[in-house]
């Protein structure tokens, strides 16, 4: 498992390349819906702005994708984000924990989709018509997490993070890095993917 703290040397050419990859993933998700197209273009503009910071960032930091989940804003490091898709068809699976919403077919790969509201025991609300699945991958482990909207991509200094609210399930606390001053819940993607609770047994009992 990757240590919780490590030094990062900021390579902005690499940041721009990753932002371009994220943008292409978002554009693959675009359709004829004008509202959705505006969302993609807004994310593109934010990503371009993030790639041109006014000054070098000192100290430790991570590049993150910010998204909304119900009324909460969350973020996760881009390093574990494979792609973003619209939630078109979700198949339920028996004998799985409540936080497993179902499975999807992603380019021929069958992936579990996790509801972070239930996994992290956050306040729940109805999902919108623009639901997204953010597909996470680290090593051989891969699954999707639900999101309502992709906000954008930017560089986040780790010094900006504050302590997580006590109401969060302490069993899941290692999967969260902290909160920003804008109350964005920043997830630790590698720890989330490696969490033993997310090993899904989809076999149906006789």
PDB file of C-alpha atoms in Angstrom:
ATOM      1  CA  UNK A   1       0.000   0.000   0.000  1.00  0.00           C
ATOM      2  CA  UNK A   2       1.225   3.473  -0.827  1.00  0.00           C
ATOM      3  CA  UNK A   3       2.364   5.401   2.291  1.00  0.00           C
ATOM      4  CA  UNK A   4      -0.136   8.093   3.370  1.00  0.00           C
ATOM      5  CA  UNK A   5       2.431  10.867   2.940  1.00  0.00           C
ATOM      6  CA  UNK A   6       5.074  11.269   0.266  1.00  0.00           C
ATOM      7  CA  UNK A   7       6.975  14.096  -1.361  1.00  0.00           C
ATOM      8  CA  UNK A   8       5.829  15.168  -4.823  1.00  0.00           C
ATOM      9  CA  UNK A   9       7.897  17.029  -7.413  1.00  0.00           C
ATOM     10  CA  UNK A  10       5.400  18.954  -9.516  1.00  0.00           C
ATOM     11  CA  UNK A  11       5.852  18.223 -13.227  1.00  0.00           C
ATOM     12  CA  UNK A  12       3.389  20.584 -14.898  1.00  0.00           C
ATOM     13  CA  UNK A  13       3.918  19.028 -18.322  1.00  0.00           C
ATOM     14  CA  UNK A  14       2.727  15.747 -16.832  1.00  0.00           C
ATOM     15  CA  UNK A  15      -0.165  17.570 -15.160  1.00  0.00           C
ATOM     16  CA  UNK A  16      -1.230  19.027 -18.521  1.00  0.00           C
ATOM     17  CA  UNK A  17      -1.023  15.608 -20.130  1.00  0.00           C
ATOM     18  CA  UNK A  18      -3.199  14.049 -17.427  1.00  0.00           C
ATOM     19  CA  UNK A  19      -5.691  16.893 -17.695  1.00  0.00           C
ATOM     20  CA  UNK A  20      -5.879  16.323 -21.442  1.00  0.00           C
ATOM     21  CA  UNK A  21      -6.580  12.623 -20.828  1.00  0.00           C
ATOM     22  CA  UNK A  22      -9.311  13.509 -18.332  1.00  0.00           C
ATOM     23  CA  UNK A  23     -10.800  15.966 -20.829  1.00  0.00           C
ATOM     24  CA  UNK A  24     -10.882  13.318 -23.543  1.00  0.00           C
ATOM     25  CA  UNK A  25     -12.631  10.939 -21.138  1.00  0.00           C
ATOM     26  CA  UNK A  26     -15.243  13.597 -20.404  1.00  0.00           C
ATOM     27  CA  UNK A  27     -15.748  14.363 -24.085  1.00  0.00           C
ATOM     28  CA  UNK A  28     -16.267  10.664 -24.834  1.00  0.00           C
ATOM     29  CA  UNK A  29     -19.223  10.944 -22.496  1.00  0.00           C
ATOM     30  CA  UNK A  30     -20.758  13.922 -24.361  1.00  0.00           C
ATOM     31  CA  UNK A  31     -24.046  13.500 -26.224  1.00  0.00           C
ATOM     32  CA  UNK A  32     -26.648  15.678 -27.917  1.00  0.00           C
ATOM     33  CA  UNK A  33     -28.008  17.019 -24.632  1.00  0.00           C
ATOM     34  CA  UNK A  34     -27.154  20.781 -24.553  1.00  0.00           C
ATOM     35  CA  UNK A  35     -27.046  20.835 -20.743  1.00  0.00           C
ATOM     36  CA  UNK A  36     -24.615  17.937 -20.702  1.00  0.00           C
ATOM     37  CA  UNK A  37     -22.481  19.576 -23.401  1.00  0.00           C
ATOM     38  CA  UNK A  38     -22.253  22.745 -21.296  1.00  0.00           C
ATOM     39  CA  UNK A  39     -21.173  20.619 -18.332  1.00  0.00           C
ATOM     40  CA  UNK A  40     -18.381  19.026 -20.389  1.00  0.00           C
ATOM     41  CA  UNK A  41     -17.211  22.385 -21.716  1.00  0.00           C
ATOM     42  CA  UNK A  42     -17.203  23.852 -18.200  1.00  0.00           C
ATOM     43  CA  UNK A  43     -15.090  20.944 -16.937  1.00  0.00           C
ATOM     44  CA  UNK A  44     -12.746  21.481 -19.903  1.00  0.00           C
ATOM     45  CA  UNK A  45     -12.340  25.168 -19.092  1.00  0.00           C
ATOM     46  CA  UNK A  46     -11.639  24.424 -15.441  1.00  0.00           C
ATOM     47  CA  UNK A  47      -9.114  21.778 -16.396  1.00  0.00           C
ATOM     48  CA  UNK A  48      -7.307  24.206 -18.725  1.00  0.00           C
ATOM     49  CA  UNK A  49      -7.220  26.834 -15.990  1.00  0.00           C
ATOM     50  CA  UNK A  50      -5.808  24.303 -13.541  1.00  0.00           C
ATOM     51  CA  UNK A  51      -3.025  23.517 -16.006  1.00  0.00           C
ATOM     52  CA  UNK A  52      -1.861  27.154 -15.978  1.00  0.00           C
ATOM     53  CA  UNK A  53      -1.324  28.063 -12.302  1.00  0.00           C
ATOM     54  CA  UNK A  54      -0.174  31.609 -11.537  1.00  0.00           C
ATOM     55  CA  UNK A  55       2.803  30.331  -9.570  1.00  0.00           C
ATOM     56  CA  UNK A  56       4.480  26.984  -8.803  1.00  0.00           C
ATOM     57  CA  UNK A  57       2.867  25.016  -6.016  1.00  0.00           C
ATOM     58  CA  UNK A  58       5.214  24.390  -3.100  1.00  0.00           C
ATOM     59  CA  UNK A  59       5.136  21.311  -0.910  1.00  0.00           C
ATOM     60  CA  UNK A  60       3.031  18.198  -1.231  1.00  0.00           C
ATOM     61  CA  UNK A  61      -0.104  18.075  -3.335  1.00  0.00           C
ATOM     62  CA  UNK A  62      -2.247  15.939  -5.614  1.00  0.00           C
ATOM     63  CA  UNK A  63      -4.141  16.454  -8.836  1.00  0.00           C
ATOM     64  CA  UNK A  64      -7.835  15.727  -8.209  1.00  0.00           C
ATOM     65  CA  UNK A  65     -11.137  15.351 -10.025  1.00  0.00           C
ATOM     66  CA  UNK A  66     -13.932  17.088  -8.129  1.00  0.00           C
ATOM     67  CA  UNK A  67     -17.482  15.755  -8.379  1.00  0.00           C
ATOM     68  CA  UNK A  68     -20.807  16.113  -6.615  1.00  0.00           C
ATOM     69  CA  UNK A  69     -22.507  13.356  -4.661  1.00  0.00           C
ATOM     70  CA  UNK A  70     -26.001  14.391  -3.574  1.00  0.00           C
ATOM     71  CA  UNK A  71     -25.471  17.782  -1.893  1.00  0.00           C
ATOM     72  CA  UNK A  72     -21.819  17.115  -1.087  1.00  0.00           C
ATOM     73  CA  UNK A  73     -18.729  17.986  -3.128  1.00  0.00           C
ATOM     74  CA  UNK A  74     -16.044  15.296  -3.240  1.00  0.00           C
ATOM     75  CA  UNK A  75     -12.674  14.883  -4.918  1.00  0.00           C
ATOM     76  CA  UNK A  76     -10.348  11.991  -5.698  1.00  0.00           C
ATOM     77  CA  UNK A  77      -6.837  11.910  -7.134  1.00  0.00           C
ATOM     78  CA  UNK A  78      -6.633  11.714 -10.935  1.00  0.00           C
ATOM     79  CA  UNK A  79      -3.972   9.015 -10.686  1.00  0.00           C
ATOM     80  CA  UNK A  80      -6.649   6.382  -9.945  1.00  0.00           C
ATOM     81  CA  UNK A  81      -9.336   7.676 -12.355  1.00  0.00           C
ATOM     82  CA  UNK A  82      -9.472   5.560 -15.518  1.00  0.00           C
ATOM     83  CA  UNK A  83     -12.478   7.242 -17.159  1.00  0.00           C
ATOM     84  CA  UNK A  84     -15.905   8.807 -16.606  1.00  0.00           C
ATOM     85  CA  UNK A  85     -19.147   7.420 -18.070  1.00  0.00           C
ATOM     86  CA  UNK A  86     -22.845   8.200 -17.964  1.00  0.00           C
ATOM     87  CA  UNK A  87     -24.802   5.718 -15.878  1.00  0.00           C
ATOM     88  CA  UNK A  88     -26.880   4.100 -18.620  1.00  0.00           C
ATOM     89  CA  UNK A  89     -27.651   0.633 -17.293  1.00  0.00           C
ATOM     90  CA  UNK A  90     -27.038  -0.770 -13.843  1.00  0.00           C
ATOM     91  CA  UNK A  91     -27.685  -4.431 -13.059  1.00  0.00           C
ATOM     92  CA  UNK A  92     -28.358  -5.427  -9.475  1.00  0.00           C
ATOM     93  CA  UNK A  93     -26.369  -8.301  -7.960  1.00  0.00           C
ATOM     94  CA  UNK A  94     -27.716 -10.547  -5.164  1.00  0.00           C
ATOM     95  CA  UNK A  95     -25.662 -11.299  -2.062  1.00  0.00           C
ATOM     96  CA  UNK A  96     -23.724  -8.028  -2.082  1.00  0.00           C
ATOM     97  CA  UNK A  97     -23.417  -5.344   0.622  1.00  0.00           C
ATOM     98  CA  UNK A  98     -25.897  -2.412   0.567  1.00  0.00           C
ATOM     99  CA  UNK A  99     -23.257  -0.018  -0.755  1.00  0.00           C
ATOM    100  CA  UNK A 100     -22.855  -2.068  -3.961  1.00  0.00           C
ATOM    101  CA  UNK A 101     -25.401  -0.531  -6.349  1.00  0.00           C
ATOM    102  CA  UNK A 102     -24.848  -3.147  -9.046  1.00  0.00           C
ATOM    103  CA  UNK A 103     -22.609  -3.910 -12.000  1.00  0.00           C
ATOM    104  CA  UNK A 104     -22.006  -2.303 -15.397  1.00  0.00           C
ATOM    105  CA  UNK A 105     -20.429  -3.400 -18.649  1.00  0.00           C
ATOM    106  CA  UNK A 106     -17.536  -1.000 -19.345  1.00  0.00           C
ATOM    107  CA  UNK A 107     -16.047  -1.803 -22.764  1.00  0.00           C
ATOM    108  CA  UNK A 108     -16.492  -5.517 -22.166  1.00  0.00           C
ATOM    109  CA  UNK A 109     -15.344  -5.409 -18.540  1.00  0.00           C
ATOM    110  CA  UNK A 110     -17.908  -6.220 -15.828  1.00  0.00           C
ATOM    111  CA  UNK A 111     -17.348  -3.796 -12.958  1.00  0.00           C
ATOM    112  CA  UNK A 112     -19.004  -3.322  -9.586  1.00  0.00           C
ATOM    113  CA  UNK A 113     -20.439   0.154  -8.935  1.00  0.00           C
ATOM    114  CA  UNK A 114     -20.180   1.539  -5.402  1.00  0.00           C
ATOM    115  CA  UNK A 115     -22.486   4.070  -3.751  1.00  0.00           C
ATOM    116  CA  UNK A 116     -20.117   6.174  -1.635  1.00  0.00           C
ATOM    117  CA  UNK A 117     -23.049   7.701   0.236  1.00  0.00           C
ATOM    118  CA  UNK A 118     -23.723   4.283   1.760  1.00  0.00           C
ATOM    119  CA  UNK A 119     -20.108   3.155   1.963  1.00  0.00           C
ATOM    120  CA  UNK A 120     -19.012   6.304   3.844  1.00  0.00           C
ATOM    121  CA  UNK A 121     -22.398   6.660   5.597  1.00  0.00           C
ATOM    122  CA  UNK A 122     -23.042  10.155   4.214  1.00  0.00           C
ATOM    123  CA  UNK A 123     -26.458  11.805   4.026  1.00  0.00           C
ATOM    124  CA  UNK A 124     -28.368  10.340   1.071  1.00  0.00           C
ATOM    125  CA  UNK A 125     -30.637  11.957  -1.525  1.00  0.00           C
ATOM    126  CA  UNK A 126     -32.161  11.109  -4.904  1.00  0.00           C
ATOM    127  CA  UNK A 127     -29.943  10.834  -7.967  1.00  0.00           C
ATOM    128  CA  UNK A 128     -30.214  13.190 -10.943  1.00  0.00           C
ATOM    129  CA  UNK A 129     -30.731  12.460 -14.646  1.00  0.00           C
ATOM    130  CA  UNK A 130     -27.021  13.195 -15.261  1.00  0.00           C
ATOM    131  CA  UNK A 131     -25.646  10.433 -13.066  1.00  0.00           C
ATOM    132  CA  UNK A 132     -22.042   9.501 -13.741  1.00  0.00           C
ATOM    133  CA  UNK A 133     -19.824   6.547 -12.995  1.00  0.00           C
ATOM    134  CA  UNK A 134     -16.189   7.353 -12.232  1.00  0.00           C
ATOM    135  CA  UNK A 135     -14.173   4.228 -12.971  1.00  0.00           C
ATOM    136  CA  UNK A 136     -11.245   3.821 -10.591  1.00  0.00           C
ATOM    137  CA  UNK A 137      -8.245   1.589 -11.181  1.00  0.00           C
ATOM    138  CA  UNK A 138      -5.099   0.830  -9.223  1.00  0.00           C
ATOM    139  CA  UNK A 139      -3.069  -2.202 -10.218  1.00  0.00           C
ATOM    140  CA  UNK A 140      -5.407  -5.110 -10.956  1.00  0.00           C
ATOM    141  CA  UNK A 141      -8.273  -3.647  -8.892  1.00  0.00           C
ATOM    142  CA  UNK A 142     -11.006  -1.739 -10.713  1.00  0.00           C
ATOM    143  CA  UNK A 143     -14.567  -0.594  -9.946  1.00  0.00           C
ATOM    144  CA  UNK A 144     -16.877   2.391 -10.391  1.00  0.00           C
ATOM    145  CA  UNK A 145     -18.229   4.991  -7.975  1.00  0.00           C
ATOM    146  CA  UNK A 146     -21.434   6.943  -8.480  1.00  0.00           C
ATOM    147  CA  UNK A 147     -21.382  10.713  -8.999  1.00  0.00           C
ATOM    148  CA  UNK A 148     -24.049  13.245  -9.896  1.00  0.00           C
ATOM    149  CA  UNK A 149     -21.827  15.726 -11.759  1.00  0.00           C
ATOM    150  CA  UNK A 150     -18.181  16.250 -12.678  1.00  0.00           C
ATOM    151  CA  UNK A 151     -17.079  19.697 -11.452  1.00  0.00           C
ATOM    152  CA  UNK A 152     -13.513  19.851 -12.773  1.00  0.00           C
ATOM    153  CA  UNK A 153      -9.868  18.968 -12.296  1.00  0.00           C
ATOM    154  CA  UNK A 154      -7.227  20.932 -10.383  1.00  0.00           C
ATOM    155  CA  UNK A 155      -4.093  20.766  -8.229  1.00  0.00           C
ATOM    156  CA  UNK A 156      -4.777  20.504  -4.499  1.00  0.00           C
ATOM    157  CA  UNK A 157      -2.036  21.287  -1.932  1.00  0.00           C
ATOM    158  CA  UNK A 158      -2.279  18.786   0.920  1.00  0.00           C
ATOM    159  CA  UNK A 159      -1.623  21.608   3.371  1.00  0.00           C
ATOM    160  CA  UNK A 160      -5.130  22.905   2.542  1.00  0.00           C
ATOM    161  CA  UNK A 161      -6.785  19.850   4.084  1.00  0.00           C
ATOM    162  CA  UNK A 162      -8.597  19.974   7.415  1.00  0.00           C
ATOM    163  CA  UNK A 163      -9.740  17.184   9.720  1.00  0.00           C
ATOM    164  CA  UNK A 164     -12.737  15.061   8.716  1.00  0.00           C
ATOM    165  CA  UNK A 165     -15.990  15.623  10.590  1.00  0.00           C
ATOM    166  CA  UNK A 166     -16.519  13.175  13.494  1.00  0.00           C
ATOM    167  CA  UNK A 167     -19.851  12.006  12.035  1.00  0.00           C
ATOM    168  CA  UNK A 168     -18.034  10.062   9.305  1.00  0.00           C
ATOM    169  CA  UNK A 169     -17.933   6.314   9.966  1.00  0.00           C
ATOM    170  CA  UNK A 170     -14.531   5.845  11.614  1.00  0.00           C
ATOM    171  CA  UNK A 171     -14.157   2.427   9.954  1.00  0.00           C
ATOM    172  CA  UNK A 172     -13.973   4.269   6.627  1.00  0.00           C
ATOM    173  CA  UNK A 173     -11.898   7.226   7.852  1.00  0.00           C
ATOM    174  CA  UNK A 174      -8.652   5.907   6.276  1.00  0.00           C
ATOM    175  CA  UNK A 175     -10.322   6.260   2.865  1.00  0.00           C
ATOM    176  CA  UNK A 176     -10.641  10.033   3.357  1.00  0.00           C
ATOM    177  CA  UNK A 177      -7.729  12.482   3.288  1.00  0.00           C
ATOM    178  CA  UNK A 178      -9.688  15.401   4.750  1.00  0.00           C
ATOM    179  CA  UNK A 179     -11.781  18.472   3.940  1.00  0.00           C
ATOM    180  CA  UNK A 180     -10.820  21.618   2.061  1.00  0.00           C
ATOM    181  CA  UNK A 181     -11.807  25.123   3.165  1.00  0.00           C
ATOM    182  CA  UNK A 182     -14.671  24.834   0.627  1.00  0.00           C
ATOM    183  CA  UNK A 183     -15.864  21.689   2.434  1.00  0.00           C
ATOM    184  CA  UNK A 184     -14.834  19.385  -0.409  1.00  0.00           C
ATOM    185  CA  UNK A 185     -14.427  15.847   0.933  1.00  0.00           C
ATOM    186  CA  UNK A 186     -11.112  14.601  -0.471  1.00  0.00           C
ATOM    187  CA  UNK A 187     -10.872  10.824  -0.819  1.00  0.00           C
ATOM    188  CA  UNK A 188      -7.740   8.699  -0.765  1.00  0.00           C
ATOM    189  CA  UNK A 189      -8.254   6.750  -3.972  1.00  0.00           C
ATOM    190  CA  UNK A 190      -5.604   4.091  -3.449  1.00  0.00           C
ATOM    191  CA  UNK A 191      -6.813   3.327   0.072  1.00  0.00           C
ATOM    192  CA  UNK A 192     -10.417   3.275  -1.159  1.00  0.00           C
ATOM    193  CA  UNK A 193      -9.639   0.784  -3.919  1.00  0.00           C
ATOM    194  CA  UNK A 194      -7.634  -1.401  -1.531  1.00  0.00           C
ATOM    195  CA  UNK A 195     -10.336  -1.450   1.180  1.00  0.00           C
ATOM    196  CA  UNK A 196     -11.135  -5.072   1.969  1.00  0.00           C
ATOM    197  CA  UNK A 197     -14.858  -4.262   2.298  1.00  0.00           C
ATOM    198  CA  UNK A 198     -14.995  -3.527  -1.435  1.00  0.00           C
ATOM    199  CA  UNK A 199     -14.133  -7.090  -2.438  1.00  0.00           C
ATOM    200  CA  UNK A 200     -17.509  -8.055  -3.889  1.00  0.00           C
ATOM    201  CA  UNK A 201     -18.794 -11.633  -3.801  1.00  0.00           C
ATOM    202  CA  UNK A 202     -21.391 -11.787  -6.581  1.00  0.00           C
ATOM    203  CA  UNK A 203     -22.149 -15.500  -6.318  1.00  0.00           C
ATOM    204  CA  UNK A 204     -25.801 -16.246  -5.703  1.00  0.00           C
ATOM    205  CA  UNK A 205     -26.578 -18.693  -2.920  1.00  0.00           C
ATOM    206  CA  UNK A 206     -28.639 -21.720  -4.013  1.00  0.00           C
TER     207      UNK A 206
END
